[in-house]
Short mmCIF file of C-alpha atoms in Angstrom, two decimals:
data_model
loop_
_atom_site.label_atom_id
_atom_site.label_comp_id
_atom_site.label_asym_id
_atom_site.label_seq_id
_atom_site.Cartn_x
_atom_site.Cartn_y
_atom_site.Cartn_z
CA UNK E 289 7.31 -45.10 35.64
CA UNK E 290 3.23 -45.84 36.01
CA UNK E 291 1.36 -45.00 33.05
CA UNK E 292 -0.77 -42.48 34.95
CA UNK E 293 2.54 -40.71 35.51
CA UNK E 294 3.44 -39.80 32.39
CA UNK E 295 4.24 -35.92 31.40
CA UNK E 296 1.25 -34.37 29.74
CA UNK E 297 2.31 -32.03 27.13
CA UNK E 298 2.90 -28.28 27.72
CA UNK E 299 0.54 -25.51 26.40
CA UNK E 300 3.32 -24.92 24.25
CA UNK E 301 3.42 -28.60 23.03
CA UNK E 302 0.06 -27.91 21.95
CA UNK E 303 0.67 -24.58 20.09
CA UNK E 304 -0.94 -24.29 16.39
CA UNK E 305 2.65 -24.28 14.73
CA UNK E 306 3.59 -27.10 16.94
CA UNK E 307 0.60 -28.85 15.51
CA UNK E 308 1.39 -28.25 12.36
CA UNK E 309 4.71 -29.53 12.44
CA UNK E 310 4.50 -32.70 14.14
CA UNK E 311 1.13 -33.70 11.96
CA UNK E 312 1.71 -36.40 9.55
CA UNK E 313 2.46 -35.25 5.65
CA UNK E 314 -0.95 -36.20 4.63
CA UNK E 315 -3.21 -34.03 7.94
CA UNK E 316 -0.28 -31.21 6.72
CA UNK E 317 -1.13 -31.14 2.65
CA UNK E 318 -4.29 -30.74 3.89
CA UNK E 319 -4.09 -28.02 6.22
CA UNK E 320 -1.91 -26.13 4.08
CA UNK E 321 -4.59 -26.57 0.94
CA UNK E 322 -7.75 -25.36 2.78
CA UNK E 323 -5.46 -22.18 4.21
CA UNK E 324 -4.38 -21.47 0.78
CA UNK E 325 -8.19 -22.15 -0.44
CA UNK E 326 -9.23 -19.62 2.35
CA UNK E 327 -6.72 -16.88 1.30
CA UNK E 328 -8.35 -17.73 -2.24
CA UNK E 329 -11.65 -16.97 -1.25
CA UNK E 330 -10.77 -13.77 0.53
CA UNK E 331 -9.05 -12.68 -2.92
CA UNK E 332 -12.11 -13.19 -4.66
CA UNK E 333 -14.66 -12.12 -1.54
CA UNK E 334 -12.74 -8.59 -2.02
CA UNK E 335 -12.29 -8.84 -5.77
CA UNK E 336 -16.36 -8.78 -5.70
CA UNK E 337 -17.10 -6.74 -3.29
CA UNK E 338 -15.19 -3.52 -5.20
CA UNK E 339 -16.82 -4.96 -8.36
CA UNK E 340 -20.51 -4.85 -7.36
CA UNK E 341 -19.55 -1.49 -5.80
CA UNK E 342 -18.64 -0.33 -8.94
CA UNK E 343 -21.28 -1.71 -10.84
CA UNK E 344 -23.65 -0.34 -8.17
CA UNK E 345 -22.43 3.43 -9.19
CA UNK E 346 -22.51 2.79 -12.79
CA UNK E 347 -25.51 1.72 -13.39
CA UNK E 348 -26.49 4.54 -11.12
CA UNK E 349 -25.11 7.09 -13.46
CA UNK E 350 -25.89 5.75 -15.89
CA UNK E 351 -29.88 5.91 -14.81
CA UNK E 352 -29.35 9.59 -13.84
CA UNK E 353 -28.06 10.01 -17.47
CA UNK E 354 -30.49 8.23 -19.57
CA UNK E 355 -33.37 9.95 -17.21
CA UNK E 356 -32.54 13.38 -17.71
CA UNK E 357 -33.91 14.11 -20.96
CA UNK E 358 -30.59 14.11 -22.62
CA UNK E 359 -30.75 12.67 -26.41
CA UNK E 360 -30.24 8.93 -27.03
CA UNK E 361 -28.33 9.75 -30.37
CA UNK E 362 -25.56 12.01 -27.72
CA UNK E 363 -25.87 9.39 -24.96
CA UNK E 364 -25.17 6.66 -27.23
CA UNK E 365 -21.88 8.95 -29.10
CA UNK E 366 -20.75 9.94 -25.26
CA UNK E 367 -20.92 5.49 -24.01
CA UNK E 368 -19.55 4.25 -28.11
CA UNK E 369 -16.73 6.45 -27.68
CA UNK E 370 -15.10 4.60 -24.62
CA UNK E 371 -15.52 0.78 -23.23
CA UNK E 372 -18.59 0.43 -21.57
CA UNK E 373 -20.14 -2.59 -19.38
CA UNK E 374 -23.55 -2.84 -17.43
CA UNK E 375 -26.37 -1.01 -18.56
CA UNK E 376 -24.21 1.19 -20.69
CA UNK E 377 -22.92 -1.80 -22.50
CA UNK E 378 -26.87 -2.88 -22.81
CA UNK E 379 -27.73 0.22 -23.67
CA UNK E 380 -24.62 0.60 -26.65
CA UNK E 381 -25.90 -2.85 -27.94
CA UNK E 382 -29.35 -2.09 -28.64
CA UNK E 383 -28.59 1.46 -30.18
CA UNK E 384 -26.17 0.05 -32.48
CA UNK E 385 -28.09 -2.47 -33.86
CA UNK E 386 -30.93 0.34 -34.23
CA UNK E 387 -28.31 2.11 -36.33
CA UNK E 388 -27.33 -0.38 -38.35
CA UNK E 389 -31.02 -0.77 -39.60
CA UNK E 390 -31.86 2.77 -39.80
CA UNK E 391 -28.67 3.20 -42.02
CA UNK E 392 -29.31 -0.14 -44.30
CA UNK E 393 -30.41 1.23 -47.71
CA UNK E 394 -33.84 -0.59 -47.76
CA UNK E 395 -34.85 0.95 -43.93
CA UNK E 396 -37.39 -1.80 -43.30
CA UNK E 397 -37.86 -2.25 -39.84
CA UNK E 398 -39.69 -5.71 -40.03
CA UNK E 399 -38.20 -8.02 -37.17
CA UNK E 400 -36.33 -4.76 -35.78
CA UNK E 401 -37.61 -5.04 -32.23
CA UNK E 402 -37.20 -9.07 -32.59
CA UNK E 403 -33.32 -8.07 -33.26
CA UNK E 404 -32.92 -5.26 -30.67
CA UNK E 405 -34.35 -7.68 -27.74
CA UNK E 406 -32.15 -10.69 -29.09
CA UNK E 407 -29.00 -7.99 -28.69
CA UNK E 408 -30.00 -7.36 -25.32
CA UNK E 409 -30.37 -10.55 -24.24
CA UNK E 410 -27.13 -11.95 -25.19
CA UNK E 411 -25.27 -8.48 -23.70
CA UNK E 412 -27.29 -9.67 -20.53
CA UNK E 413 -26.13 -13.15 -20.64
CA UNK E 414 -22.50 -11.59 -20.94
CA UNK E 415 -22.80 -9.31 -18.10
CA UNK E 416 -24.13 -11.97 -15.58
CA UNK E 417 -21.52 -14.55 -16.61
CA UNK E 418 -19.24 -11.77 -16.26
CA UNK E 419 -20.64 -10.79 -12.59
CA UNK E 420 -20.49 -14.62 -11.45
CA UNK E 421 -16.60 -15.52 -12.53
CA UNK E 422 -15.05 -17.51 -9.99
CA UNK E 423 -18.36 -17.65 -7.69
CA UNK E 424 -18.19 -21.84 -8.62
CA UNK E 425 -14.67 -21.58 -6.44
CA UNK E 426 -16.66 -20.38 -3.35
CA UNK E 427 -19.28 -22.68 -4.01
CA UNK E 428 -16.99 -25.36 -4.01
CA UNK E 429 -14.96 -24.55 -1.18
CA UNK E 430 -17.79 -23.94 0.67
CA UNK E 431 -19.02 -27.48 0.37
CA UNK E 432 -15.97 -29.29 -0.07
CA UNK E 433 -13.98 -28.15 2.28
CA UNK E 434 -15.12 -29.33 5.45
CA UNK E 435 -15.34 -33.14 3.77
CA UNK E 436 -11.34 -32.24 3.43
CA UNK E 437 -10.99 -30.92 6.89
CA UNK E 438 -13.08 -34.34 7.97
CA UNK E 439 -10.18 -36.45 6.05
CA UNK E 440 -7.76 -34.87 8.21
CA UNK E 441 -9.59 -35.46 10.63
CA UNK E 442 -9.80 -39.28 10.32
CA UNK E 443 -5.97 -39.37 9.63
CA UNK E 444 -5.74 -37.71 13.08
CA UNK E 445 -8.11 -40.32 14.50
CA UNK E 446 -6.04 -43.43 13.14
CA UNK E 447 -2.48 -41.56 14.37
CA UNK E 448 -4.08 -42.07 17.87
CA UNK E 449 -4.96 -45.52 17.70
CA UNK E 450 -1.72 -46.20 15.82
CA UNK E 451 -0.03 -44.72 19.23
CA UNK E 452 -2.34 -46.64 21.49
CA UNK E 453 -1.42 -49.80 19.77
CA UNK E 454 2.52 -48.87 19.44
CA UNK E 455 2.64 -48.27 23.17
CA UNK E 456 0.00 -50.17 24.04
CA UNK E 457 -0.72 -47.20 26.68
CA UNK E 458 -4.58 -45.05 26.96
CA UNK E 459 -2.78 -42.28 28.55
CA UNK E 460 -3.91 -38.92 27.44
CA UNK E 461 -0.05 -37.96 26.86
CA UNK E 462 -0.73 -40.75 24.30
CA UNK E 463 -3.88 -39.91 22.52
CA UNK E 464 -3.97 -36.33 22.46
CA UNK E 465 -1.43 -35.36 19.88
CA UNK E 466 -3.64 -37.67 17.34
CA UNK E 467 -6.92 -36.08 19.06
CA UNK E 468 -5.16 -31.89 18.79
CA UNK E 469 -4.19 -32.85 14.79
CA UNK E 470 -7.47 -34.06 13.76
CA UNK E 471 -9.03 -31.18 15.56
CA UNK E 472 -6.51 -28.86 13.91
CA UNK E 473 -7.50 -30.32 10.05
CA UNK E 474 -11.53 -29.78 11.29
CA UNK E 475 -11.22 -26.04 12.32
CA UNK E 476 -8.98 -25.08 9.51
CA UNK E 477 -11.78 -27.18 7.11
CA UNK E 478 -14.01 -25.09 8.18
CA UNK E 479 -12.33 -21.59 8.55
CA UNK E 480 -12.47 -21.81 4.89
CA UNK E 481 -15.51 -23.25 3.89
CA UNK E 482 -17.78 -20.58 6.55
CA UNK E 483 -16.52 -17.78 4.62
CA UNK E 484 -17.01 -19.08 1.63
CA UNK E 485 -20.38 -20.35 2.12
CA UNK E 486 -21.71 -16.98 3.22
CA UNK E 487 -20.04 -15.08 0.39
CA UNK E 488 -21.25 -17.02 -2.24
CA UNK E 489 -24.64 -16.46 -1.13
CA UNK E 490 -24.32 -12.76 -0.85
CA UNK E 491 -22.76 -12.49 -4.25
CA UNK E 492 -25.48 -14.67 -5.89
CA UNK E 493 -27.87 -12.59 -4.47
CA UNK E 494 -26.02 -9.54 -5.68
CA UNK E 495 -25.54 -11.25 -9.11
CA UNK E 496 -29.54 -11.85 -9.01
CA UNK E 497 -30.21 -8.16 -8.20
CA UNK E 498 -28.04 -6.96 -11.13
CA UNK E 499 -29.78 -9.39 -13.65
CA UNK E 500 -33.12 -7.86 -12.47
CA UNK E 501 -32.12 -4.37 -12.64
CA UNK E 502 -30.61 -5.14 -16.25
CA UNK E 503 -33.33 -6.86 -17.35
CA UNK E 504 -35.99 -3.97 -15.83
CA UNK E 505 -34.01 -1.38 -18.07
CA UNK E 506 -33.91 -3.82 -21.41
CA UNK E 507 -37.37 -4.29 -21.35
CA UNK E 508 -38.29 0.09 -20.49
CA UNK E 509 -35.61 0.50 -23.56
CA UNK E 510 -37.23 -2.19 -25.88
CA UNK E 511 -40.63 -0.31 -25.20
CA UNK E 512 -39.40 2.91 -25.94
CA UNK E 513 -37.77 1.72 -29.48
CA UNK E 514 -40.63 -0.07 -29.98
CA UNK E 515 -42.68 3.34 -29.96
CA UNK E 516 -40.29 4.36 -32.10
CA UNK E 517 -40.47 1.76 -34.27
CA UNK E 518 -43.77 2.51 -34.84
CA UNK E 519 -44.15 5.91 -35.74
CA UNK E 520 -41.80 5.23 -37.82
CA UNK E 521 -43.23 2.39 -39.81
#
């Protein structure tokens, strides 16, 4: 039969599962990594999106709470009484450790506000490392994973020019199942590293917003204490 004559492949030759099955073991580890590293950073892209939701209506109530004129000594028994995290757990941090020196037997408030801030500081630390869990994954899939997609790629690459040399034939029959299955390892390299490219920089953005509103509210709360600190000195 002349070269040129050779049967070109179906559509159905070409289907993604067909793909995927007649790829070589390495092109298929590394399809089947970067899909399970996608489904990975859809888990966490949803895990974070309910939990700056949350967080978003927290601290909101919490605002509306501390704003109203209501007494710090019932706020503070109301947030003690149950798990808190946010601003509440800010909040419950700094009123403690203003407890804990109003109740020492000596009541000297020298390095008071130095202590209250330090509180606040590391309950902000907490809360932002707490807000950024598992953002490194996206960050890393989102730059890795196309360089993984690109090794399938080459594999794919080589496979052809394996074939060419077997058959010593430049027929597209030939070439293209090489060509489809290093195509195949590129798109799936960068279905998952898109999405998680553009979700870690929404979340860090999110994550940057929360720090600022935290730190806004520790440093209106360290003022007010502070006033309080002095008319009581």
């Amino acid at each position: 039969m002349n070269p040129t004559e050779l049967p070109v492949p179906g559509s159905s030759d070409l289907a993604l599962w067909a793909m995927f099955l007649e790829a070589r073991w390495p092109v298929k580890a590394v399809i089947v990594g970067l899909l399970l590293c996608s489904v990975w950073v859809w888990a966490i892209a949803l895990d974070k999106t309910f939990l700056f939701a949350r967080m978003r209506k927290t601290m909101d109530r919490f605002e509306q709470a501390f704003w109203s004129g209501q007494s710090l000594e019932e706020l503070y028994r109301n947030l003690s009484a149950k798990p808190s995290d946010s601003m509440a757990a800010l909040f419950v941090a700094a009123m403690r450790e203003w407890k804990r020196s109003l109740e020492g037997q000596a009541r000297s408030f020298a390095g008071l506000q130095m202590r209250i801030e330090k509180v606040m500081d590391v309950t902000i630390s907490r809360e932002i490392e707490r807000l950024e869990r598992r953002l490194l994954v996206l960050a890393t899939v989102g730059s890795a994973g196309p360089f993984v997609g690109l090794f399938g790629t080459v594999w794919g690459i080589m496979t052809s020019f394996q074939s060419i040399a077997a058959s010593k034939n430049t027929s597209l029959a030939v070439v293209a199942p090489g060509i489809a299955e290093a195509l195949f390892a590129t798109a799936i390299g960068l279905i998952a590293a898109i999405p998680a490219t553009i979700f870690y920089n929404k979340f860090s953005s999110e994550v940057n917003k929360h720090a600022q509103r935290l730190e806004g509210f520790a440093d209106e709360f360290a003022a007010i204490l502070s006033r309080q600190i002095d008319e009581r000195a």
